[in-house]
XYZ file of C-alpha atoms in Angstrom:
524
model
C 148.952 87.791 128.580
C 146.189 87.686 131.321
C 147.910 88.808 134.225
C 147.619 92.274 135.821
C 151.275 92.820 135.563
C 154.457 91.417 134.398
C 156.646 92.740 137.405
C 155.618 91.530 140.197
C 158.422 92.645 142.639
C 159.246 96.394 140.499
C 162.715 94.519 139.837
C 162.539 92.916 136.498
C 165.986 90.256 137.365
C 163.545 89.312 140.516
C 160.695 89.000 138.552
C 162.582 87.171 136.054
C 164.166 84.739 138.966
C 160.719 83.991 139.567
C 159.530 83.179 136.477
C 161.688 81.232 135.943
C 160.985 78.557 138.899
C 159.012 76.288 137.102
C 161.399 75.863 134.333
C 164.520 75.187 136.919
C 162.009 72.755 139.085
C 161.222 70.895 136.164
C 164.884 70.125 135.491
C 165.747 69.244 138.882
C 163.278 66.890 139.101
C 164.061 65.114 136.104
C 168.218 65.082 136.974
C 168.580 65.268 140.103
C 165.712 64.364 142.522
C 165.281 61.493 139.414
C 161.443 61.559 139.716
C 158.781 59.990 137.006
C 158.186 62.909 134.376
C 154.433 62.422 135.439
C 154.943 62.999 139.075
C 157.713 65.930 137.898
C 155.189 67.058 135.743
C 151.752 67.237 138.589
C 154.316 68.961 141.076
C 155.331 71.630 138.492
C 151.994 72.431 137.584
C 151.096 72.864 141.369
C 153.401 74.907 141.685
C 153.528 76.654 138.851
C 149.796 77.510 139.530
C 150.747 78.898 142.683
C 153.128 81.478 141.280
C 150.986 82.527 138.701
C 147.378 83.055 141.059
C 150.067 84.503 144.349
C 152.345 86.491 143.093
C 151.446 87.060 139.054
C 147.979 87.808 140.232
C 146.715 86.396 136.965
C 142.852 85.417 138.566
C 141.417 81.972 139.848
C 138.812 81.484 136.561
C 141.679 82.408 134.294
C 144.313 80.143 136.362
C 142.391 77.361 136.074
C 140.995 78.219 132.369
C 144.731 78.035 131.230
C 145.387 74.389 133.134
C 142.050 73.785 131.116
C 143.578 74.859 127.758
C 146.470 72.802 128.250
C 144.916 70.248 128.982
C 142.340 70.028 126.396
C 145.447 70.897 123.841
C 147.299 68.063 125.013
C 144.223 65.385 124.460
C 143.380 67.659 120.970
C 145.662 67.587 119.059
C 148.791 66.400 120.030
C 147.781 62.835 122.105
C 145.415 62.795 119.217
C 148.322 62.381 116.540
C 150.743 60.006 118.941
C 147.925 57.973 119.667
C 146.847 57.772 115.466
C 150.430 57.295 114.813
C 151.474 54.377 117.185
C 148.005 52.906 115.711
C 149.454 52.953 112.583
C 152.793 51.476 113.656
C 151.457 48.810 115.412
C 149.081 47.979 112.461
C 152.031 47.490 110.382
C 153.739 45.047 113.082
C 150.404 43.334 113.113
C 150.074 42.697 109.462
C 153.610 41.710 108.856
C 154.361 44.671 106.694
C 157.008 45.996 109.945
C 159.018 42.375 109.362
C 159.418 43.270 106.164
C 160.725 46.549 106.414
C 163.049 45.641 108.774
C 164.112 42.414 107.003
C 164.296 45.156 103.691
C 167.119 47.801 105.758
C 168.983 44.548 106.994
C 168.981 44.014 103.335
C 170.832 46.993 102.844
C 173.621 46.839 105.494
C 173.632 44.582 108.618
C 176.155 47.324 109.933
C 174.000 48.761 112.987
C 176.048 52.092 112.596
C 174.359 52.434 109.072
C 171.266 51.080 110.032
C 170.782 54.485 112.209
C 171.899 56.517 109.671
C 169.248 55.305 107.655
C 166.784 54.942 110.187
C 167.565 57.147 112.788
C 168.860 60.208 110.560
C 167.015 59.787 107.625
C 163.617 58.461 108.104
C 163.302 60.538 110.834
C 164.084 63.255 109.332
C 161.232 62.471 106.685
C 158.393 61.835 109.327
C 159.547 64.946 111.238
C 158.586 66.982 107.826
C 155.355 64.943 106.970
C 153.834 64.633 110.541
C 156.166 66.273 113.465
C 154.438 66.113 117.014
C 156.463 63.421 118.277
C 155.389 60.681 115.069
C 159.189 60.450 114.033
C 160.607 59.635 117.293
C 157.553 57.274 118.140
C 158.180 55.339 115.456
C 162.065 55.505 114.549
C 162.826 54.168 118.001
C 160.974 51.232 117.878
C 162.293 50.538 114.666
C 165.496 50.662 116.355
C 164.711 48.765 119.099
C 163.447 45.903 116.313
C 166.931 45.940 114.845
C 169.029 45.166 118.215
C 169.281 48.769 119.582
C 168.509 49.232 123.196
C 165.469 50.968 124.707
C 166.285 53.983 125.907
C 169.544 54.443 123.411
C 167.235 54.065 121.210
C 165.035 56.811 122.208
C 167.844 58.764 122.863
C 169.436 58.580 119.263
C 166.458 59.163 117.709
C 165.824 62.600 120.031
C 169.207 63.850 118.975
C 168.904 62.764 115.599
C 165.660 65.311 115.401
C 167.526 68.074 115.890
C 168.899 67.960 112.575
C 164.708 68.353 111.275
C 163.186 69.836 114.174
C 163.237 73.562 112.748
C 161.046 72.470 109.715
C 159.053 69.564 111.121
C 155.424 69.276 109.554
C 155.340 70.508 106.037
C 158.110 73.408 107.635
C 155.035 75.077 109.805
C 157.735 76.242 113.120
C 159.386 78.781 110.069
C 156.062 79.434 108.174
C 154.078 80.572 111.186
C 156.996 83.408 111.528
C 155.612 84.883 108.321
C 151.808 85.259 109.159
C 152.655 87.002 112.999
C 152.760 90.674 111.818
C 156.609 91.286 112.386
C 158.355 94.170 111.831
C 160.723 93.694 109.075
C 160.534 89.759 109.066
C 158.970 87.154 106.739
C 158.788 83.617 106.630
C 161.542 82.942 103.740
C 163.729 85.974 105.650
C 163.820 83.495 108.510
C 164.331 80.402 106.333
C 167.544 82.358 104.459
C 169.343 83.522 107.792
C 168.382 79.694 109.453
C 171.334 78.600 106.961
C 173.785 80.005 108.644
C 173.851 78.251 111.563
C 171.639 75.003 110.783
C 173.395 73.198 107.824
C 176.580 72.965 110.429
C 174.327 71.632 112.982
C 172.848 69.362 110.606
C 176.754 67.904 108.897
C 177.692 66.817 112.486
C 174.676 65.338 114.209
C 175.704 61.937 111.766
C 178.912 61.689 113.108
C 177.693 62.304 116.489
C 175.098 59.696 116.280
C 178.254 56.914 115.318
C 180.416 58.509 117.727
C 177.769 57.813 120.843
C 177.580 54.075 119.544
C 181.110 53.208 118.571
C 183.289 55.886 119.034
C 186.043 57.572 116.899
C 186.715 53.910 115.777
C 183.238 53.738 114.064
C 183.481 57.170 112.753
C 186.808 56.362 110.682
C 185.413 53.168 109.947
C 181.897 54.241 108.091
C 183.619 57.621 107.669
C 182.287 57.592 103.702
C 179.341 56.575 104.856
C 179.030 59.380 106.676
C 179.956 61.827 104.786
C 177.571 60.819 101.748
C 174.604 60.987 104.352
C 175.647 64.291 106.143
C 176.153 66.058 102.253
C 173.266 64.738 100.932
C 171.074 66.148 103.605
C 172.797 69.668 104.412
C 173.473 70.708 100.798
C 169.971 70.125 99.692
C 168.410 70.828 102.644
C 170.227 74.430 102.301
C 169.501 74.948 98.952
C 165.820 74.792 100.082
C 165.653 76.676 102.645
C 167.903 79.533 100.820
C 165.748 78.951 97.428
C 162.363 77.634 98.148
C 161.354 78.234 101.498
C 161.144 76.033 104.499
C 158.058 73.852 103.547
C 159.894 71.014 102.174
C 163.039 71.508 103.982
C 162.785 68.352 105.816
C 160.695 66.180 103.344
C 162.831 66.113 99.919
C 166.683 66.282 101.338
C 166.144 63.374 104.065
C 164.063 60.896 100.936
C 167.221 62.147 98.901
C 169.945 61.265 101.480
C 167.819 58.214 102.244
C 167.901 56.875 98.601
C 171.914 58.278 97.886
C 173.020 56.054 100.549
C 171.230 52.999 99.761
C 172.554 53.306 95.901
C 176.339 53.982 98.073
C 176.080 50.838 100.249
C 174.770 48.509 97.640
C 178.760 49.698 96.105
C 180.262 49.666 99.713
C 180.277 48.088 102.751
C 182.880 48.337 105.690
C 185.525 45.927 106.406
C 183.994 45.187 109.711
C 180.319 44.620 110.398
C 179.323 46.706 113.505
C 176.644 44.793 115.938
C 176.264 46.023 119.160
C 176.504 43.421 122.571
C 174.291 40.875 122.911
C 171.870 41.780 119.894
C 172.473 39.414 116.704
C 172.892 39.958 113.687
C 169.758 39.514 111.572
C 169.506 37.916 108.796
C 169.290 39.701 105.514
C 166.018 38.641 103.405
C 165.203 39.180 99.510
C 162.076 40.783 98.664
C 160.139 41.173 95.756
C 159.317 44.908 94.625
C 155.567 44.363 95.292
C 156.219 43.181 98.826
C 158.619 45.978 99.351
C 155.735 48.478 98.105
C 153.094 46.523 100.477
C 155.243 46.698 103.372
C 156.065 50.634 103.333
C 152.664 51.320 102.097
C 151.338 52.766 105.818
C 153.994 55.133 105.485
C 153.882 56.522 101.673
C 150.200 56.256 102.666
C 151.026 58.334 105.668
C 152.682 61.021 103.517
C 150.278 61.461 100.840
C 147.318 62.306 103.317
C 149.543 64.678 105.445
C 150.850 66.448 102.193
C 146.831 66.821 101.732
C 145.772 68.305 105.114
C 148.771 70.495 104.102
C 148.126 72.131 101.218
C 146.863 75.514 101.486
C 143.521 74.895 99.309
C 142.740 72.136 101.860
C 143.463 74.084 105.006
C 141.076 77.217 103.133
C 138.306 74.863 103.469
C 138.415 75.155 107.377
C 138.881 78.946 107.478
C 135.805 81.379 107.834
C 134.103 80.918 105.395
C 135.383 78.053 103.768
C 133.021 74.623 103.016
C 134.387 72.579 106.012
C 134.292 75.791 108.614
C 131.528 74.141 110.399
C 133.203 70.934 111.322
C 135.512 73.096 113.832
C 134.502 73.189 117.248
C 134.893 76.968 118.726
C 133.777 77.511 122.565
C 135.040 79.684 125.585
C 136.385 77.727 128.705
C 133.908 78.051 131.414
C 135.019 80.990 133.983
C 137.621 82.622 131.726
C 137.775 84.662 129.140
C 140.219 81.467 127.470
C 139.027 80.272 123.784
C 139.415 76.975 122.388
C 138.915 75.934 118.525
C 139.201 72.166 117.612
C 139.883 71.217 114.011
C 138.097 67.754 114.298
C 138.829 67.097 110.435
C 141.375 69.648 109.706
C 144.086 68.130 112.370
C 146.456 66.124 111.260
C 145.747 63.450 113.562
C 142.995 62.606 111.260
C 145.270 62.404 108.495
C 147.062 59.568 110.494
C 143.928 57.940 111.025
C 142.890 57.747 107.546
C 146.280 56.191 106.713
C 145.873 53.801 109.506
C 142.184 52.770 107.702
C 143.567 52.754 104.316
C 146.024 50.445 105.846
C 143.675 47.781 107.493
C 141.304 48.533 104.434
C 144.189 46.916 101.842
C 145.716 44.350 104.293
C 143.730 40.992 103.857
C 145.046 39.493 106.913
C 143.520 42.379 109.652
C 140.310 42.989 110.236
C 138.726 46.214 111.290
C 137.561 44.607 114.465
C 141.206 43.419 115.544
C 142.191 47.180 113.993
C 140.205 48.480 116.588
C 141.255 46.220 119.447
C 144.902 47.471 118.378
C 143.954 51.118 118.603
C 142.355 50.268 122.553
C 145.869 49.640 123.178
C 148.161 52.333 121.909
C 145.162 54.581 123.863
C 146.091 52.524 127.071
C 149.912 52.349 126.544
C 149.879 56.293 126.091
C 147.184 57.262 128.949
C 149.805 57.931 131.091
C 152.441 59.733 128.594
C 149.467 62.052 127.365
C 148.487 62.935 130.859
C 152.024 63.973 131.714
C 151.848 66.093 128.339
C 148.373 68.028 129.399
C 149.963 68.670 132.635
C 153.014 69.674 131.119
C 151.139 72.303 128.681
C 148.766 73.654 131.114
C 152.477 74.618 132.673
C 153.013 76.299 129.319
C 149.250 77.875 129.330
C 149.808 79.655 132.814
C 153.125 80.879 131.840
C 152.134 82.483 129.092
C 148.425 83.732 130.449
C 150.568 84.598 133.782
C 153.246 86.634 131.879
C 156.300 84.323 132.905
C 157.166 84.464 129.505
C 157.173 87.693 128.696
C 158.468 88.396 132.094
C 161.873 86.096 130.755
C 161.433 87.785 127.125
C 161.971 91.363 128.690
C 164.363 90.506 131.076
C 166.901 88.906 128.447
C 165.886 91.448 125.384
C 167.793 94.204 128.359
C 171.207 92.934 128.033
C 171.638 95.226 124.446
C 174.412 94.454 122.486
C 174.994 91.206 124.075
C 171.485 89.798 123.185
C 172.069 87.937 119.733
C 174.431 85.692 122.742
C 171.164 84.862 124.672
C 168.813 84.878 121.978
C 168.383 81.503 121.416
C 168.396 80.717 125.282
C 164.743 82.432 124.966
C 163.947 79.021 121.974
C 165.272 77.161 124.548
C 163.076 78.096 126.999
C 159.992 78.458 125.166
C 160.539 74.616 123.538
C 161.187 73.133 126.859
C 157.496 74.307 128.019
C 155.769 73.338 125.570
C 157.346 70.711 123.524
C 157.170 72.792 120.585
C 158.750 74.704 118.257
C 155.755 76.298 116.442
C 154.541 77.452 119.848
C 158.027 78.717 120.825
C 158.159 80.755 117.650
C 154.251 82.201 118.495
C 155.677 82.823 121.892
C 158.660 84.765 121.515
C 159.658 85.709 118.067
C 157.790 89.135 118.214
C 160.288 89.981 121.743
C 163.273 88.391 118.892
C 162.411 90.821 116.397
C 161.536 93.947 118.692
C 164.781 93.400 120.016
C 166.564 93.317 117.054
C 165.463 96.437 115.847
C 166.104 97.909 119.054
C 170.026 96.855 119.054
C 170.604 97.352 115.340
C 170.708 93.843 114.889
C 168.903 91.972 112.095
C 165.560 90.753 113.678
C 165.256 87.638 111.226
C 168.647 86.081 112.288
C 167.331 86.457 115.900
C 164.180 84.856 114.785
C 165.858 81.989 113.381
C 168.452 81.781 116.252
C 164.997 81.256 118.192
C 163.765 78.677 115.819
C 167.556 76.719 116.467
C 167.461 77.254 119.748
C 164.257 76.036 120.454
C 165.123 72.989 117.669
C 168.256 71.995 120.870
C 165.568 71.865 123.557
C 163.245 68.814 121.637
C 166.352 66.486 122.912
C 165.118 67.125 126.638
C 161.566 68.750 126.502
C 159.646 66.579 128.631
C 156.770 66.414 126.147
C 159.537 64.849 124.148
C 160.807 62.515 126.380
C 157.230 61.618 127.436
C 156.921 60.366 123.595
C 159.932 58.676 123.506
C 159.611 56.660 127.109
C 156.552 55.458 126.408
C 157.371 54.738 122.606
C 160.090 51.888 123.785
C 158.211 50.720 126.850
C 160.258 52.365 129.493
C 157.106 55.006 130.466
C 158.995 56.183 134.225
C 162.292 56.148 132.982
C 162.396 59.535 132.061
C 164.725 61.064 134.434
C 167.036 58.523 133.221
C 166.658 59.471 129.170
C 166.884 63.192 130.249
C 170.240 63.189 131.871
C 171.645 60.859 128.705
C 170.517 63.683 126.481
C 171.016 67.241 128.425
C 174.477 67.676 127.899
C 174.074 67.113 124.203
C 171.421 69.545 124.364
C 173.367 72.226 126.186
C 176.778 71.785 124.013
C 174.331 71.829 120.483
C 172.710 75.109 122.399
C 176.280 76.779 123.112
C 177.368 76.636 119.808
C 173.709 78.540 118.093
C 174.642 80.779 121.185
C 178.162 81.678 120.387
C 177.604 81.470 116.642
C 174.470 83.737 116.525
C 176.616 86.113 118.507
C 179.299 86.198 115.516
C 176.831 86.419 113.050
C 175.272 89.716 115.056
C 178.509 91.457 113.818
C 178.022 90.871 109.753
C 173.904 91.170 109.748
């Protein structure tokens, strides 16, 4: 925090009131004013700016050193990584290899109520623990869209779907980074333990939500089997994980293993009734040789094996001080503030993407490097917009934080005592909404968890994970999120519309960590 004071007004509820503008702005623009995230987005910023310079008196070279941050953070790393990734998925529809994979699930089941089990459950699942960042609902909703699902259902199946993998997306970092802040009393696997109390029932229902939004109770009883393989699979071994290992692979190995049990299931049963939804068609189901099936999912095990790489912790040591590859990170101060900035040019894993993508166009005979690089000129112009609303929408995140909005919200809720563990994941909320992640919520606002835990006599890790879960409800509507996801199906200034078909799921999935955290406060 930058600011000369975190109480403005000597009344901390005021303060808090304040504080919280931007966030309540942001969500009236978005439901009910109905305004383009990018124009919600510019006006929020404004604003927020104003708040912070006025009345947080955080000063003009820091103000606009934070917008700076954010907006440099939002082109480096994370547009970085959407842009590699739809450069990798469109390189895939280019060589063919996407036909294939599509013809290859069709194989499987022509039901479209398993086909976003598989897809929209599963594989997201997986991307969300290789790559996170946005890659799994980029590309899961387009696959979606390629089997007969609409646009924006798409996009907003595949957002609720990730918040059955959102606390351990990329290689499980949102729960790792708890263990390396210096808490009091809380590590890393602490966190993972107590997250499987309230995340495996989060996890069993989202599948049965996901058929219920498409085809009711009727589809529900109809795949119910389905189901129930999908939602085991996942939660039991997910749990087991998380409980045994830690949260690194939590993600990663249950959603392959879920993946693969209910392919080996539905090649034994099928419903009665093949589900297709309006005016989309059936497709037709294609054989495929083994070989072609390898070929056409190679961007994607290709994918995997680089970010596993850029994840292992001898890789990562080469970019820390002192390490071989220290020099290839780009350290400076933002002009006017006292703000730093370090880009990993090799180390992100945007670059990981991008040597997948090469690798890709390398071992494809049909695409050329030059029509490669023609592709990538358009995923950058596609996004331009999308990316822009994202720097905006983290320089928002920058000056509350900097400002001391955050901590202005952390104080104010950490004073209700005993009835704390109730709001506690209200703060995840929060800090996910702003900044469209849950690695930066957990940075943000697990040290006010965990101070506040040991100030009620609660246990500070099950508010830390309650923060990780809460945060994990707020990817279905963080406009970073829906940025992604709008521009992913081609319906970039729709996202007022994809918001208000996702909030309420968000708010009931947020309720329950709420009320549930508060019950466990009573046995930990």
């Amino acid at each position: 925090m930058l600011a000369e004071q975190m109480n403005p007004f000597n009344n901390l509820a005021v303060s808090a009131i304040v504080a919280a503008i931007p966030i309540l702005l942001f969500l009236l623009c978005l439901t009910v004013f109905k305004m383009k995230g990018i124009h919600a987005a510019l006006l929020n910023l404004l604003v927020t700016f104003l708040i912070v310079l006025i009345v947080f008196k955080l000063p003009v070279g820091e103000s606009i050193g934070s917008v700076a941050e954010g907006a440099i953070q939002g082109v480096f790393p994370i547009g970085y990584i959407i842009v590699m990734a739809v450069w990798l998925y469109k390189i895939a529809v280019e060589s063919g290899k996407f036909d294939i994979i599509r013809g290859s699930i069709v194989g499987i089941s022509q039901d479209q109520r398993l086909q976003l089990l598989l897809i929209g459950f599963c594989f997201n699942a997986f991307l969300e623990g290789a790559a996170g960042f946005g890659v799994p609902i980029a590309i899961c909703a387009v696959l979606l869209i390629s089997l007969g699902f609409r646009p924006l259902q798409a996009a907003m199946l595949c957002l609720i779907a990730n918040g059955a993998s959102g606390a351990f997306g990329a290689i499980g970092i949102p729960v790792a980074i708890t263990g390396t802040l210096g808490l009091d009393g809380v590590t890393s696997m602490q966190v993972s333990i107590m997250s499987a109390w309230t995340l495996p029932i989060i996890n069993f229902t989202i599948p049965f939500l996901l058929i219920w939004l498409i085809d009711g109770f009727k589809g529900i009883k109809e795949v119910l089997p389905a189901i129930l393989v999908t939602s085991t699979a996942y939660t039991v071994t997910q749990g087991l994980i998380t409980i045994f290992i830690g949260p690194e692979l939590a993600d990663i190995i249950p959603s392959l293993f879920a993946m693969g049990i209910l392919a080996l299931f539905l090649k034994k049963w099928q419903p009665k009734h093949i589900f297709v939804m309006g005016e989309a068609a059936a497709l037709k189901a294609e054989t495929y040789s083994v070989g072609d099936m390898l070929k056409a999912w190679s961007p994607f095990y290709t994918l995997t094996i680089f970010v596993l790489i850029w994840s292992i912790p001898a890789f990562k040591g080469l970019f820390t001080a002192g390490g071989a590859l220290e020099s290839t990170k780009l350290a400076f101060t933002i002009p006017g503030s006292s703000i730093g900035v370090t880009l990993d040019l090799i180390g992100a894993t945007g670059t990981a993407i991008l040597l997948a993508a090469l690798v890709t166009i390398a071992t494809t005979k049909s695409l050329s490097f030059r029509r490669g690089f023609e592709i990538w000129q358009t995923a950058i112009k596609e996004f331009a917009i999308p990316i822009l609303m994202i720097c905006a929408i983290l320089g928002i995140a920058k000056l509350m934080t900097h400002g001391g909005l955050t901590v202005t919200l952390g104080e104010a809720v950490a004073t209700t005592g005993k009835v704390f563990p109730l709001l506690s994941p209200i703060l995840g909320w929060i800090g996910v909404f702003m900044t469209g992640s849950v690695v930066n919520n957990n940075t943000l606002f697990a040290p006010i968890q965990a101070t506040a835990g040991h100030i009620i006599g609660t246990n500070p890790s099950l508010l830390v994970a309650a923060n990780t879960a809460g945060g994990v409800m707020a990817k279905l509507v963080s406009p970073q999120s829906i940025a992604i996801a709008t521009a992913a199906v081609g319906a970039t200034g729709q996202e007022a519309a994809l918001t208000r078909m996702t909030l309420k799921y968000s708010f009931g999935l947020l309720v329950f960590v709420c009320i549930w955290t508060f019950v466990l406060s009573f046995f930990f």
